[in-house]
Tab-separated table of C-alpha atoms in Angstrom:
chain	number	residue	atom	x	y	z
A	1	MET	CA	73.060	93.616	42.731
A	2	SER	CA	72.126	94.634	46.352
A	3	GLY	CA	68.943	93.308	47.969
A	4	LEU	CA	67.307	96.683	47.304
A	5	GLY	CA	68.153	96.709	43.692
A	6	ALA	CA	65.082	94.788	42.769
A	7	PHE	CA	62.729	97.172	44.471
A	8	SER	CA	61.239	100.319	42.786
A	9	MET	CA	60.740	103.439	44.706
A	10	TRP	CA	57.193	102.676	44.796
A	11	ASP	CA	57.767	99.456	46.455
A	12	LEU	CA	59.987	101.305	49.064
A	13	PHE	CA	57.031	103.791	49.601
A	14	ARG	CA	54.595	100.772	49.982
A	15	GLY	CA	56.849	99.086	52.503
A	16	GLU	CA	57.224	102.498	54.421
A	17	VAL	CA	53.515	103.241	54.612
A	18	GLU	CA	52.854	99.583	55.903
A	19	SER	CA	55.479	99.783	58.458
A	20	GLN	CA	54.707	103.239	59.755
A	21	MET	CA	50.927	102.758	59.682
A	22	LYS	CA	51.211	100.007	62.299
A	23	VAL	CA	53.109	102.432	64.564
A	24	PHE	CA	50.533	105.298	63.762
A	25	THR	CA	47.537	103.037	64.420
A	26	GLU	CA	48.947	101.522	67.649
A	27	GLY	CA	49.753	105.006	68.995
A	28	LEU	CA	46.297	106.255	68.304
A	29	LEU	CA	44.612	103.248	69.638
A	30	ALA	CA	46.559	103.599	72.795
A	31	LEU	CA	45.459	107.189	73.054
A	32	GLU	CA	41.801	106.289	72.413
A	33	SER	CA	42.104	103.749	75.330
A	34	GLY	CA	43.265	106.348	77.657
A	35	GLU	CA	46.884	105.610	77.867
A	36	PRO	CA	49.352	108.487	78.784
A	37	PRO	CA	49.548	110.490	75.690
A	38	ALA	CA	53.162	111.818	75.519
A	39	ALA	CA	55.005	108.709	74.133
A	40	HIS	CA	52.007	107.603	71.886
A	41	LEU	CA	51.642	111.168	70.411
A	42	ALA	CA	55.356	111.327	69.640
A	43	SER	CA	55.309	107.838	67.885
A	44	ALA	CA	52.156	108.472	65.846
A	45	MET	CA	53.622	111.860	64.848
A	46	ARG	CA	57.007	110.387	63.756
A	47	ALA	CA	55.115	107.852	61.771
A	48	ALA	CA	53.027	110.428	59.894
A	49	HIS	CA	56.187	112.390	59.251
A	50	SER	CA	57.998	109.337	57.848
A	51	ILE	CA	55.068	108.707	55.522
A	52	LYS	CA	55.234	112.228	54.461
A	53	GLY	CA	58.912	111.867	53.575
A	54	ALA	CA	58.273	108.643	51.748
A	55	ALA	CA	55.402	110.397	49.774
A	56	ARG	CA	57.800	113.190	48.810
A	57	ILE	CA	60.379	110.812	47.438
A	58	VAL	CA	57.717	109.295	45.040
A	59	GLN	CA	56.357	112.832	44.373
A	60	LEU	CA	52.935	111.952	45.562
A	61	ASP	CA	51.649	115.379	46.467
A	62	VAL	CA	48.298	114.232	47.734
A	63	ALA	CA	49.932	111.762	50.247
A	64	VAL	CA	52.281	114.491	51.225
A	65	ARG	CA	49.361	116.883	52.014
A	66	LEU	CA	47.344	114.297	53.805
A	67	SER	CA	50.155	113.012	56.016
A	68	HIS	CA	51.261	116.693	56.840
A	69	VAL	CA	47.848	117.592	58.159
A	70	MET	CA	47.888	114.287	60.176
A	71	GLU	CA	51.271	115.206	61.516
A	72	ASP	CA	49.967	118.784	62.324
A	73	CYS	CA	47.157	117.470	64.330
A	74	LEU	CA	49.622	115.353	66.407
A	75	VAL	CA	52.015	118.219	66.913
A	76	ALA	CA	49.216	120.399	68.143
A	77	ALA	CA	48.135	117.648	70.533
A	78	GLN	CA	51.852	117.506	71.752
A	79	GLU	CA	52.520	121.293	72.020
A	80	SER	CA	49.201	122.780	72.941
A	81	GLY	CA	47.371	120.129	74.812
A	82	LEU	CA	44.727	119.690	72.017
A	83	VAL	CA	42.661	116.767	73.070
A	84	LEU	CA	41.947	114.630	69.973
A	85	GLY	CA	39.020	112.715	71.299
A	86	ASP	CA	36.841	111.934	68.359
A	87	GLY	CA	39.410	113.298	66.098
A	88	ILE	CA	41.224	110.140	66.548
A	89	ASP	CA	38.678	108.458	64.207
A	90	VAL	CA	39.349	111.127	61.550
A	91	LEU	CA	43.140	110.313	61.897
A	92	LEU	CA	42.475	106.711	61.654
A	93	SER	CA	40.505	107.210	58.440
A	94	ALA	CA	43.220	109.320	56.954
A	95	GLY	CA	45.721	106.566	57.707
A	96	ASP	CA	43.428	104.125	56.130
A	97	MET	CA	43.165	106.237	53.069
A	98	LEU	CA	47.036	106.354	52.794
A	99	ALA	CA	47.216	102.602	53.278
A	100	ARG	CA	44.766	102.044	50.610
A	101	LEU	CA	46.702	104.382	48.209
A	102	SER	CA	49.971	102.672	48.911
A	103	ALA	CA	48.323	99.297	47.946
A	104	VAL	CA	47.326	100.634	44.480
A	105	GLU	CA	49.554	99.591	41.510
A	106	GLU	CA	51.770	102.363	40.717
A	107	SER	CA	50.391	102.733	37.078
A	108	ALA	CA	46.836	103.037	38.693
A	109	VAL	CA	47.627	105.919	40.993
A	110	PRO	CA	46.467	108.681	38.898
A	111	GLN	CA	43.068	107.210	38.384
A	112	TRP	CA	42.660	106.212	42.016
A	113	ILE	CA	43.525	109.762	43.056
A	114	GLU	CA	41.064	111.155	40.638
A	115	ALA	CA	38.329	108.640	41.968
A	116	GLN	CA	38.999	109.429	45.613
A	117	ALA	CA	39.465	113.263	45.128
A	118	GLY	CA	36.456	114.246	47.023
A	119	ALA	CA	37.103	111.813	49.928
A	120	LEU	CA	40.475	113.106	50.058
A	121	GLU	CA	39.523	116.715	50.233
A	122	GLN	CA	36.810	115.884	52.790
A	123	LEU	CA	39.397	113.994	55.019
A	124	THR	CA	41.790	116.986	54.680
A	125	ASP	CA	39.149	119.448	55.780
A	126	GLN	CA	38.070	117.108	58.689
A	127	LEU	CA	41.796	116.942	59.874
A	128	GLY	CA	41.842	120.757	59.698
A	129	GLN	CA	38.808	120.782	61.997
A	130	VAL	CA	40.719	118.375	64.432
A	131	ARG	CA	43.784	120.574	64.284
A	132	ALA	CA	41.768	123.671	65.049
A	133	GLY	CA	39.962	121.853	67.925
A	134	THR	CA	36.446	122.368	66.330
A	135	TRP	CA	35.919	118.731	64.957
A	136	ARG	CA	32.757	117.193	66.402
A	137	SER	CA	31.798	113.651	65.366
A	138	ALA	CA	28.085	114.555	65.703
A	139	SER	CA	28.520	117.375	63.028
A	140	SER	CA	26.644	117.039	59.670
A	141	GLU	CA	29.639	115.397	58.132
A	142	ALA	CA	30.566	111.723	58.920
A	143	VAL	CA	34.073	110.672	59.101
A	144	VAL	CA	35.089	109.528	55.493
A	145	ALA	CA	34.921	105.823	55.361
A	146	VAL	CA	37.388	104.154	52.947
A	147	PRO	CA	35.392	101.481	51.255
A	148	MET	CA	37.378	98.418	50.156
A	149	GLN	CA	35.815	98.403	46.713
A	150	ALA	CA	36.689	102.041	45.894
A	151	SER	CA	40.224	101.184	44.517
A	152	PRO	CA	40.888	100.047	41.114
A	153	PRO	CA	42.326	96.631	40.836
A	154	LEU	CA	45.949	96.398	42.409
A	155	VAL	CA	47.157	94.469	39.367
A	156	PRO	CA	46.135	95.314	35.861
A	157	VAL	CA	43.919	92.722	34.389
A	158	ALA	CA	45.413	91.400	31.179
A	159	ASP	CA	43.097	90.509	28.258
A	160	ALA	CA	42.954	86.735	27.499
């Protein structure tokens, strides 16, 4: 048996999200600190693209949609000179949401998605505003926060 034989597709998705979120976050934080954007936009965009591919493999449509919109924001910044500004916070929140999703036990994913449906929709809408260049952090909507207690237990609790 190969070393990968013991891993499920969900485990591989989890690992991909974990590694790509590091790249994604580092790139966005570098942009936020004023570093030259070209390389950081490219690395963050590739990370979002990789997460989208991993989500497709596990047929997790909600993660595909969210990472696709994240990728669109970064491509727009690369190609049209869109200044992300406060939109970086929205991108980071979307990344946090994907990281939280990947940490959920596979069997609990449908319940997690149902519980987070409103927050996921709001993040997607906010990312659309970032992409369109209309996002303003002082708008009536606050960036969706991803609370730590919002997820069901990562491991099902067995009855004693």
